[in-house]
Short mmCIF file of N, CA and C in Angstrom, two decimals:
data_model
loop_
_atom_site.label_atom_id
_atom_site.label_comp_id
_atom_site.label_asym_id
_atom_site.label_seq_id
_atom_site.Cartn_x
_atom_site.Cartn_y
_atom_site.Cartn_z
N UNK A 17 0.85 -1.19 0.00
CA UNK A 17 0.00 0.00 0.00
C UNK A 17 0.88 1.24 0.00
N UNK A 18 0.49 2.20 -0.75
CA UNK A 18 1.18 3.48 -0.73
C UNK A 18 0.74 4.20 0.54
N UNK A 19 1.68 4.71 1.31
CA UNK A 19 1.33 5.35 2.57
C UNK A 19 0.55 6.64 2.37
N UNK A 20 0.82 7.33 1.28
CA UNK A 20 0.17 8.62 1.08
C UNK A 20 -1.26 8.48 0.56
N UNK A 21 -1.50 7.54 -0.36
CA UNK A 21 -2.83 7.47 -0.96
C UNK A 21 -3.69 6.36 -0.41
N UNK A 22 -3.07 5.36 0.23
CA UNK A 22 -3.85 4.23 0.72
C UNK A 22 -4.23 3.25 -0.38
N UNK A 23 -3.79 3.50 -1.63
CA UNK A 23 -4.08 2.62 -2.75
C UNK A 23 -2.91 1.68 -2.98
N UNK A 24 -3.21 0.45 -3.45
CA UNK A 24 -2.10 -0.46 -3.74
C UNK A 24 -1.20 0.10 -4.83
N UNK A 25 0.09 -0.06 -4.66
CA UNK A 25 1.02 0.33 -5.71
C UNK A 25 1.12 -0.83 -6.69
N UNK A 26 1.66 -0.57 -7.87
CA UNK A 26 1.79 -1.62 -8.87
C UNK A 26 2.64 -2.77 -8.34
N UNK A 27 3.68 -2.43 -7.58
CA UNK A 27 4.59 -3.45 -7.07
C UNK A 27 3.92 -4.37 -6.05
N UNK A 28 2.98 -3.84 -5.26
CA UNK A 28 2.35 -4.65 -4.22
C UNK A 28 0.95 -5.12 -4.59
N UNK A 29 0.46 -4.78 -5.78
CA UNK A 29 -0.83 -5.30 -6.21
C UNK A 29 -0.62 -6.72 -6.74
N UNK A 30 -1.69 -7.46 -6.95
CA UNK A 30 -1.59 -8.84 -7.42
C UNK A 30 -0.75 -8.99 -8.66
N UNK A 31 -0.98 -8.16 -9.67
CA UNK A 31 -0.21 -8.24 -10.91
C UNK A 31 1.25 -7.88 -10.69
N UNK A 32 1.49 -6.85 -9.90
CA UNK A 32 2.87 -6.44 -9.63
C UNK A 32 3.63 -7.48 -8.84
N UNK A 33 2.96 -8.14 -7.90
CA UNK A 33 3.61 -9.18 -7.10
C UNK A 33 4.10 -10.33 -7.96
N UNK A 34 3.29 -10.72 -8.92
CA UNK A 34 3.67 -11.88 -9.75
C UNK A 34 4.91 -11.59 -10.60
N UNK A 35 5.22 -10.32 -10.81
CA UNK A 35 6.42 -9.96 -11.59
C UNK A 35 7.68 -9.93 -10.75
N UNK A 36 7.53 -9.89 -9.43
CA UNK A 36 8.70 -9.87 -8.57
C UNK A 36 9.39 -11.24 -8.61
N UNK A 37 10.72 -11.27 -8.51
CA UNK A 37 11.42 -12.56 -8.52
C UNK A 37 11.34 -13.24 -7.15
N UNK A 38 11.76 -14.49 -7.15
CA UNK A 38 11.93 -15.24 -5.91
C UNK A 38 13.38 -15.08 -5.45
N UNK A 39 13.59 -14.98 -4.18
CA UNK A 39 14.93 -14.83 -3.60
C UNK A 39 15.61 -16.20 -3.54
N UNK A 40 16.78 -16.36 -4.16
CA UNK A 40 17.52 -17.62 -4.06
C UNK A 40 18.02 -17.83 -2.63
N UNK A 41 17.78 -18.99 -2.09
CA UNK A 41 18.00 -19.22 -0.68
C UNK A 41 18.35 -20.68 -0.42
N UNK A 42 18.87 -20.95 0.75
CA UNK A 42 19.11 -22.32 1.21
C UNK A 42 18.38 -22.52 2.53
N UNK A 43 18.12 -23.78 2.82
CA UNK A 43 17.53 -24.15 4.10
C UNK A 43 18.26 -25.35 4.66
N UNK A 44 18.24 -25.47 5.97
CA UNK A 44 18.95 -26.55 6.65
C UNK A 44 18.01 -27.29 7.57
N UNK A 45 17.85 -28.58 7.32
CA UNK A 45 17.16 -29.46 8.26
C UNK A 45 18.26 -30.13 9.07
N UNK A 46 18.48 -29.63 10.27
CA UNK A 46 19.52 -30.13 11.15
C UNK A 46 18.91 -31.13 12.12
N UNK A 47 19.41 -32.37 12.12
CA UNK A 47 18.87 -33.40 13.00
C UNK A 47 19.95 -33.86 13.98
N UNK A 48 19.49 -34.24 15.16
CA UNK A 48 20.42 -34.76 16.16
C UNK A 48 20.45 -36.28 16.10
N UNK A 49 21.17 -36.91 16.99
CA UNK A 49 21.34 -38.36 16.97
C UNK A 49 20.03 -39.11 17.24
N UNK A 50 19.03 -38.42 17.82
CA UNK A 50 17.73 -39.03 18.09
C UNK A 50 16.76 -38.86 16.91
N UNK A 51 17.21 -38.17 15.85
CA UNK A 51 16.34 -37.91 14.72
C UNK A 51 15.42 -36.73 14.92
N UNK A 52 15.68 -35.92 15.95
CA UNK A 52 14.89 -34.72 16.20
C UNK A 52 15.45 -33.58 15.35
N UNK A 53 14.59 -32.62 15.03
CA UNK A 53 14.94 -31.52 14.14
C UNK A 53 15.08 -30.21 14.92
N UNK A 54 16.12 -29.45 14.59
CA UNK A 54 16.35 -28.14 15.18
C UNK A 54 15.35 -27.14 14.60
N UNK A 55 14.67 -26.40 15.48
CA UNK A 55 13.85 -25.27 15.07
C UNK A 55 14.14 -24.10 15.99
N UNK A 56 14.06 -22.91 15.43
CA UNK A 56 14.27 -21.69 16.20
C UNK A 56 13.05 -20.79 16.11
N UNK A 57 12.79 -20.08 17.19
CA UNK A 57 11.72 -19.08 17.23
C UNK A 57 12.30 -17.77 16.73
N UNK A 58 11.75 -17.23 15.64
CA UNK A 58 12.29 -16.00 15.06
C UNK A 58 12.24 -14.85 16.06
N UNK A 59 13.34 -14.12 16.13
CA UNK A 59 13.46 -13.02 17.09
C UNK A 59 12.66 -11.79 16.63
N UNK A 60 12.38 -11.68 15.34
CA UNK A 60 11.72 -10.49 14.79
C UNK A 60 10.21 -10.63 14.64
N UNK A 61 9.62 -11.60 15.30
CA UNK A 61 8.17 -11.81 15.20
C UNK A 61 7.56 -11.81 16.60
N UNK A 62 6.37 -11.20 16.71
CA UNK A 62 5.66 -11.16 17.99
C UNK A 62 4.95 -12.49 18.28
N UNK A 63 4.46 -13.13 17.24
CA UNK A 63 3.74 -14.39 17.43
C UNK A 63 4.69 -15.55 17.16
N UNK A 64 4.21 -16.75 17.46
CA UNK A 64 5.02 -17.94 17.20
C UNK A 64 5.40 -18.00 15.73
N UNK A 65 6.67 -18.06 15.47
CA UNK A 65 7.18 -18.16 14.10
C UNK A 65 8.43 -19.03 14.14
N UNK A 66 8.23 -20.31 14.28
CA UNK A 66 9.33 -21.27 14.33
C UNK A 66 9.75 -21.61 12.91
N UNK A 67 11.03 -21.88 12.74
CA UNK A 67 11.50 -22.32 11.43
C UNK A 67 12.86 -22.99 11.58
N UNK A 68 13.23 -23.71 10.55
CA UNK A 68 14.57 -24.26 10.47
C UNK A 68 15.49 -23.16 9.93
N UNK A 69 16.80 -23.26 10.16
CA UNK A 69 17.71 -22.23 9.65
C UNK A 69 17.62 -22.11 8.12
N UNK A 70 17.67 -20.89 7.65
CA UNK A 70 17.63 -20.63 6.21
C UNK A 70 18.20 -19.25 5.95
N UNK A 71 18.59 -19.00 4.69
CA UNK A 71 19.09 -17.68 4.36
C UNK A 71 19.49 -17.59 2.90
N UNK A 72 19.75 -16.38 2.47
CA UNK A 72 20.06 -16.10 1.08
C UNK A 72 21.42 -16.62 0.64
N UNK A 73 21.54 -16.78 -0.66
CA UNK A 73 22.79 -17.20 -1.28
C UNK A 73 23.51 -15.95 -1.76
N UNK A 74 24.73 -15.75 -1.30
CA UNK A 74 25.52 -14.59 -1.71
C UNK A 74 26.06 -14.79 -3.13
N UNK A 75 26.34 -13.68 -3.80
CA UNK A 75 26.89 -13.73 -5.15
C UNK A 75 28.18 -14.55 -5.17
N UNK A 76 28.27 -15.47 -6.14
CA UNK A 76 29.44 -16.31 -6.29
C UNK A 76 29.50 -17.50 -5.35
N UNK A 77 28.47 -17.69 -4.55
CA UNK A 77 28.45 -18.76 -3.55
C UNK A 77 27.61 -19.93 -4.07
N UNK A 78 28.06 -21.14 -3.86
CA UNK A 78 27.26 -22.31 -4.21
C UNK A 78 26.21 -22.52 -3.12
N UNK A 79 25.12 -23.24 -3.42
CA UNK A 79 24.14 -23.53 -2.36
C UNK A 79 24.76 -24.23 -1.15
N UNK A 80 25.66 -25.17 -1.37
CA UNK A 80 26.30 -25.89 -0.26
C UNK A 80 27.12 -24.92 0.59
N UNK A 81 27.87 -24.04 -0.05
CA UNK A 81 28.65 -23.04 0.69
C UNK A 81 27.73 -22.13 1.49
N UNK A 82 26.63 -21.71 0.88
CA UNK A 82 25.66 -20.85 1.56
C UNK A 82 25.06 -21.55 2.77
N UNK A 83 24.74 -22.84 2.62
CA UNK A 83 24.14 -23.59 3.72
C UNK A 83 25.11 -23.67 4.90
N UNK A 84 26.37 -23.93 4.64
CA UNK A 84 27.35 -24.01 5.72
C UNK A 84 27.60 -22.64 6.35
N UNK A 85 27.58 -21.58 5.55
CA UNK A 85 27.72 -20.22 6.10
C UNK A 85 26.53 -19.88 6.98
N UNK A 86 25.31 -20.17 6.49
CA UNK A 86 24.10 -19.89 7.28
C UNK A 86 24.08 -20.70 8.57
N UNK A 87 24.53 -21.94 8.51
CA UNK A 87 24.61 -22.77 9.71
C UNK A 87 25.49 -22.10 10.76
N UNK A 88 26.61 -21.55 10.31
CA UNK A 88 27.53 -20.86 11.23
C UNK A 88 26.90 -19.58 11.76
N UNK A 89 26.33 -18.78 10.86
CA UNK A 89 25.77 -17.50 11.26
C UNK A 89 24.57 -17.64 12.19
N UNK A 90 23.66 -18.56 11.90
CA UNK A 90 22.41 -18.66 12.65
C UNK A 90 22.48 -19.57 13.86
N UNK A 91 23.33 -20.60 13.79
CA UNK A 91 23.36 -21.61 14.85
C UNK A 91 24.73 -21.69 15.53
N UNK A 92 25.76 -21.07 14.91
CA UNK A 92 27.09 -21.06 15.50
C UNK A 92 27.88 -22.35 15.30
N UNK A 93 27.44 -23.19 14.37
CA UNK A 93 28.10 -24.47 14.14
C UNK A 93 28.98 -24.43 12.90
N UNK A 94 30.09 -25.14 12.96
CA UNK A 94 31.03 -25.25 11.85
C UNK A 94 30.72 -26.48 11.00
N UNK A 95 31.31 -26.52 9.81
CA UNK A 95 31.15 -27.68 8.92
C UNK A 95 31.59 -28.96 9.61
N UNK A 96 32.58 -28.88 10.49
CA UNK A 96 33.07 -30.06 11.20
C UNK A 96 32.07 -30.60 12.21
N UNK A 97 31.07 -29.79 12.56
CA UNK A 97 30.05 -30.19 13.55
C UNK A 97 28.92 -31.00 12.94
N UNK A 98 28.90 -31.08 11.60
CA UNK A 98 27.77 -31.73 10.92
C UNK A 98 28.26 -32.66 9.83
N UNK A 99 27.38 -33.56 9.45
CA UNK A 99 27.58 -34.39 8.27
C UNK A 99 26.40 -34.09 7.34
N UNK A 100 26.70 -33.72 6.10
CA UNK A 100 25.62 -33.47 5.14
C UNK A 100 25.14 -34.83 4.63
N UNK A 101 23.88 -35.13 4.89
CA UNK A 101 23.29 -36.42 4.55
C UNK A 101 22.58 -36.41 3.20
N UNK A 102 22.00 -35.26 2.85
CA UNK A 102 21.22 -35.19 1.61
C UNK A 102 21.02 -33.74 1.20
N UNK A 103 20.67 -33.59 -0.06
CA UNK A 103 20.33 -32.29 -0.65
C UNK A 103 19.00 -32.49 -1.37
N UNK A 104 18.10 -31.53 -1.25
CA UNK A 104 16.80 -31.68 -1.91
C UNK A 104 17.00 -31.84 -3.42
N UNK A 105 16.19 -32.70 -4.01
CA UNK A 105 16.29 -32.96 -5.44
C UNK A 105 15.97 -31.71 -6.26
N UNK A 106 15.02 -30.95 -5.78
CA UNK A 106 14.54 -29.77 -6.50
C UNK A 106 14.66 -28.53 -5.63
N UNK A 107 14.58 -27.39 -6.29
CA UNK A 107 14.43 -26.13 -5.57
C UNK A 107 12.96 -26.05 -5.17
N UNK A 108 12.70 -25.71 -3.92
CA UNK A 108 11.33 -25.60 -3.41
C UNK A 108 11.02 -24.13 -3.19
N UNK A 109 9.86 -23.69 -3.64
CA UNK A 109 9.54 -22.26 -3.62
C UNK A 109 8.25 -21.98 -2.86
N UNK A 110 8.18 -20.79 -2.31
CA UNK A 110 6.95 -20.31 -1.70
C UNK A 110 6.82 -18.82 -1.94
N UNK A 111 5.58 -18.35 -1.99
CA UNK A 111 5.28 -16.93 -2.07
C UNK A 111 4.89 -16.45 -0.68
N UNK A 112 5.33 -15.27 -0.34
CA UNK A 112 4.92 -14.63 0.91
C UNK A 112 3.46 -14.20 0.78
N UNK A 113 2.73 -14.10 1.88
CA UNK A 113 1.42 -13.46 1.83
C UNK A 113 1.62 -12.02 1.33
N UNK A 114 0.71 -11.52 0.52
CA UNK A 114 0.85 -10.21 -0.13
C UNK A 114 1.17 -9.08 0.86
N UNK A 115 0.56 -9.12 2.05
CA UNK A 115 0.78 -8.02 3.01
C UNK A 115 2.22 -8.00 3.56
N UNK A 116 2.95 -9.12 3.43
CA UNK A 116 4.32 -9.16 3.94
C UNK A 116 5.36 -8.71 2.91
N UNK A 117 5.02 -8.78 1.62
CA UNK A 117 6.00 -8.48 0.57
C UNK A 117 6.67 -7.13 0.76
N UNK A 118 5.94 -6.05 1.02
CA UNK A 118 6.62 -4.75 1.18
C UNK A 118 7.49 -4.66 2.44
N UNK A 119 7.27 -5.55 3.41
CA UNK A 119 7.97 -5.48 4.69
C UNK A 119 9.23 -6.35 4.74
N UNK A 120 9.37 -7.28 3.81
CA UNK A 120 10.46 -8.25 3.85
C UNK A 120 11.39 -8.03 2.66
N UNK A 121 12.69 -8.05 2.89
CA UNK A 121 13.71 -7.91 1.85
C UNK A 121 13.51 -6.65 1.01
N UNK A 122 13.03 -5.58 1.63
CA UNK A 122 12.85 -4.32 0.95
C UNK A 122 11.82 -4.36 -0.18
N UNK A 123 10.92 -5.34 -0.15
CA UNK A 123 9.89 -5.45 -1.18
C UNK A 123 10.42 -5.90 -2.54
N UNK A 124 11.65 -6.42 -2.59
CA UNK A 124 12.26 -6.81 -3.87
C UNK A 124 11.85 -8.21 -4.34
N UNK A 125 11.34 -9.04 -3.43
CA UNK A 125 11.02 -10.42 -3.78
C UNK A 125 9.61 -10.78 -3.33
N UNK A 126 8.98 -11.67 -4.07
CA UNK A 126 7.63 -12.13 -3.70
C UNK A 126 7.67 -13.34 -2.79
N UNK A 127 8.85 -13.96 -2.67
CA UNK A 127 9.02 -15.15 -1.85
C UNK A 127 10.42 -15.69 -2.03
N UNK A 128 10.59 -16.98 -1.79
CA UNK A 128 11.90 -17.59 -1.88
C UNK A 128 11.85 -18.90 -2.67
N UNK A 129 12.96 -19.20 -3.32
CA UNK A 129 13.17 -20.52 -3.89
C UNK A 129 14.38 -21.08 -3.16
N UNK A 130 14.24 -22.29 -2.63
CA UNK A 130 15.22 -22.81 -1.68
C UNK A 130 15.77 -24.17 -2.08
N UNK A 131 17.06 -24.34 -1.88
CA UNK A 131 17.72 -25.64 -1.96
C UNK A 131 17.96 -26.05 -0.51
N UNK A 132 17.47 -27.22 -0.14
CA UNK A 132 17.54 -27.68 1.24
C UNK A 132 18.60 -28.74 1.43
N UNK A 133 19.21 -28.72 2.62
CA UNK A 133 20.23 -29.69 3.00
C UNK A 133 19.84 -30.35 4.31
N UNK A 134 19.92 -31.66 4.33
CA UNK A 134 19.71 -32.43 5.56
C UNK A 134 21.09 -32.66 6.17
N UNK A 135 21.27 -32.21 7.41
CA UNK A 135 22.57 -32.34 8.09
C UNK A 135 22.37 -33.00 9.44
N UNK A 136 23.27 -33.91 9.76
CA UNK A 136 23.26 -34.52 11.09
C UNK A 136 24.26 -33.79 11.97
N UNK A 137 23.77 -33.34 13.13
CA UNK A 137 24.60 -32.65 14.11
C UNK A 137 25.42 -33.68 14.87
N UNK A 138 26.72 -33.50 14.88
CA UNK A 138 27.64 -34.48 15.47
C UNK A 138 28.15 -34.06 16.85
N UNK A 139 27.72 -32.89 17.34
CA UNK A 139 28.28 -32.38 18.59
C UNK A 139 27.29 -32.39 19.73
N UNK A 140 27.61 -31.59 20.75
CA UNK A 140 26.72 -31.46 21.91
C UNK A 140 25.96 -30.14 21.81
N UNK A 141 24.81 -30.10 22.46
CA UNK A 141 23.96 -28.91 22.41
C UNK A 141 24.67 -27.65 22.87
N UNK A 142 25.66 -27.78 23.73
CA UNK A 142 26.40 -26.61 24.23
C UNK A 142 27.14 -25.88 23.12
N UNK A 143 27.38 -26.54 22.00
CA UNK A 143 28.07 -25.90 20.87
C UNK A 143 27.17 -24.93 20.12
N UNK A 144 25.86 -25.05 20.29
CA UNK A 144 24.93 -24.17 19.58
C UNK A 144 25.01 -22.77 20.19
N UNK A 145 25.24 -21.78 19.32
CA UNK A 145 25.45 -20.39 19.75
C UNK A 145 24.62 -19.47 18.87
N UNK A 146 23.44 -19.10 19.35
CA UNK A 146 22.54 -18.24 18.57
C UNK A 146 23.08 -16.82 18.40
N UNK A 147 24.06 -16.44 19.21
CA UNK A 147 24.63 -15.09 19.16
C UNK A 147 25.92 -15.02 18.36
N UNK A 148 26.28 -16.07 17.65
CA UNK A 148 27.55 -16.08 16.94
C UNK A 148 27.69 -14.89 15.98
N UNK A 149 26.66 -14.61 15.20
CA UNK A 149 26.73 -13.56 14.18
C UNK A 149 25.73 -12.46 14.50
N UNK A 150 24.55 -12.61 14.01
CA UNK A 150 23.45 -11.67 14.26
C UNK A 150 22.28 -12.54 14.68
N UNK A 151 21.83 -12.36 15.89
CA UNK A 151 20.81 -13.26 16.45
C UNK A 151 19.52 -13.22 15.63
N UNK A 152 19.14 -14.38 15.11
CA UNK A 152 17.90 -14.51 14.34
C UNK A 152 16.83 -15.27 15.09
N UNK A 153 17.24 -16.06 16.09
CA UNK A 153 16.30 -16.85 16.88
C UNK A 153 16.37 -16.41 18.34
N UNK A 154 15.20 -16.26 18.98
CA UNK A 154 15.18 -15.92 20.40
C UNK A 154 15.42 -17.16 21.25
N UNK A 155 15.00 -18.31 20.75
CA UNK A 155 15.19 -19.58 21.44
C UNK A 155 15.17 -20.70 20.41
N UNK A 156 15.50 -21.88 20.83
CA UNK A 156 15.51 -23.02 19.92
C UNK A 156 15.18 -24.29 20.69
N UNK A 157 14.84 -25.34 19.95
CA UNK A 157 14.61 -26.64 20.57
C UNK A 157 14.71 -27.73 19.50
N UNK A 158 14.80 -28.96 19.97
CA UNK A 158 14.74 -30.14 19.10
C UNK A 158 13.31 -30.63 19.13
N UNK A 159 12.74 -30.93 17.96
CA UNK A 159 11.37 -31.45 17.90
C UNK A 159 11.32 -32.72 17.05
N UNK A 160 10.37 -33.54 17.36
CA UNK A 160 10.15 -34.73 16.54
C UNK A 160 9.69 -34.24 15.16
N UNK A 161 10.17 -34.87 14.08
CA UNK A 161 9.81 -34.41 12.73
C UNK A 161 8.30 -34.29 12.48
N UNK A 162 7.51 -35.15 13.10
CA UNK A 162 6.05 -35.08 12.92
C UNK A 162 5.45 -33.77 13.41
N UNK A 163 6.13 -33.09 14.32
CA UNK A 163 5.62 -31.84 14.87
C UNK A 163 5.92 -30.63 14.00
N UNK A 164 6.86 -30.77 13.06
CA UNK A 164 7.29 -29.61 12.26
C UNK A 164 6.15 -28.86 11.57
N UNK A 165 5.31 -29.53 10.78
CA UNK A 165 4.29 -28.77 10.04
C UNK A 165 3.40 -27.90 10.93
N UNK A 166 3.06 -28.38 12.11
CA UNK A 166 2.18 -27.61 13.00
C UNK A 166 2.87 -26.38 13.58
N UNK A 167 4.19 -26.39 13.67
CA UNK A 167 4.93 -25.27 14.25
C UNK A 167 5.20 -24.15 13.26
N UNK A 168 5.16 -24.46 11.98
CA UNK A 168 5.63 -23.56 10.93
C UNK A 168 4.49 -22.68 10.43
N UNK A 169 4.83 -21.43 10.05
CA UNK A 169 3.81 -20.54 9.49
C UNK A 169 3.16 -21.21 8.27
N UNK A 170 1.91 -20.94 8.08
CA UNK A 170 1.11 -21.65 7.08
C UNK A 170 1.69 -21.60 5.67
N UNK A 171 2.23 -20.46 5.26
CA UNK A 171 2.69 -20.34 3.88
C UNK A 171 3.97 -21.14 3.61
N UNK A 172 4.69 -21.57 4.64
CA UNK A 172 5.88 -22.41 4.46
C UNK A 172 5.59 -23.89 4.67
N UNK A 173 4.42 -24.20 5.19
CA UNK A 173 4.09 -25.58 5.56
C UNK A 173 4.24 -26.59 4.42
N UNK A 174 3.79 -26.29 3.19
CA UNK A 174 3.95 -27.28 2.11
C UNK A 174 5.41 -27.65 1.85
N UNK A 175 6.33 -26.71 1.99
CA UNK A 175 7.75 -27.02 1.80
C UNK A 175 8.23 -27.97 2.89
N UNK A 176 7.86 -27.70 4.13
CA UNK A 176 8.28 -28.56 5.22
C UNK A 176 7.71 -29.97 5.06
N UNK A 177 6.47 -30.07 4.61
CA UNK A 177 5.86 -31.38 4.39
C UNK A 177 6.59 -32.15 3.28
N UNK A 178 6.96 -31.46 2.21
CA UNK A 178 7.71 -32.10 1.13
C UNK A 178 9.09 -32.56 1.60
N UNK A 179 9.75 -31.74 2.41
CA UNK A 179 11.06 -32.12 2.94
C UNK A 179 10.96 -33.36 3.82
N UNK A 180 9.94 -33.41 4.64
CA UNK A 180 9.76 -34.58 5.51
C UNK A 180 9.58 -35.84 4.67
N UNK A 181 8.85 -35.74 3.57
CA UNK A 181 8.68 -36.90 2.68
C UNK A 181 9.99 -37.27 2.03
N UNK A 182 10.67 -36.27 1.46
CA UNK A 182 11.90 -36.55 0.72
C UNK A 182 13.02 -37.08 1.61
N UNK A 183 13.15 -36.53 2.81
CA UNK A 183 14.25 -36.92 3.69
C UNK A 183 13.87 -38.02 4.69
N UNK A 184 12.64 -38.54 4.61
CA UNK A 184 12.13 -39.49 5.61
C UNK A 184 13.08 -40.65 5.89
N UNK A 185 13.63 -41.25 4.89
CA UNK A 185 14.49 -42.42 5.09
C UNK A 185 15.83 -42.11 5.73
N UNK A 186 16.17 -40.82 5.81
CA UNK A 186 17.49 -40.44 6.36
C UNK A 186 17.40 -39.71 7.70
N UNK A 187 16.21 -39.56 8.23
CA UNK A 187 16.04 -38.78 9.47
C UNK A 187 16.45 -39.54 10.72
N UNK A 188 16.24 -40.83 10.76
CA UNK A 188 16.42 -41.60 11.99
C UNK A 188 17.83 -41.90 12.36
#
């Protein structure tokens, strides 16, 4: 919405939104030795907004490099702390709800397209450091994979459900 007129701008109207690109991104399904999945409560949301670590791919960076960088930045873990078990076969995409587009990523993207990595955490919980870079999660926990879809915001739920299907044989 334009603040001055109260009318939708071309960029935030339905037609304008469909022209916006998707942000290239990676996601990390981090599992512990019990097969539980790491989720964090986003620090920038007032309501429950749990998610697995994820973030953008920098210019010149491969998805795998981006995933390991994001793991370090968001969770404080090094490549030596994990074993990469799998990579999603396809890029998985979602669109943000229209009202969020102007508020996220400067309104440049309508959503994200993500390459996901399943990683097994090889260390102890004490190694997890949410303050390593720039705190993105206020708290975190390990959850049984079956609980993931119910914890995640509705517009990301189909991606999480697909990941659970694709990675099912490697979670335990």
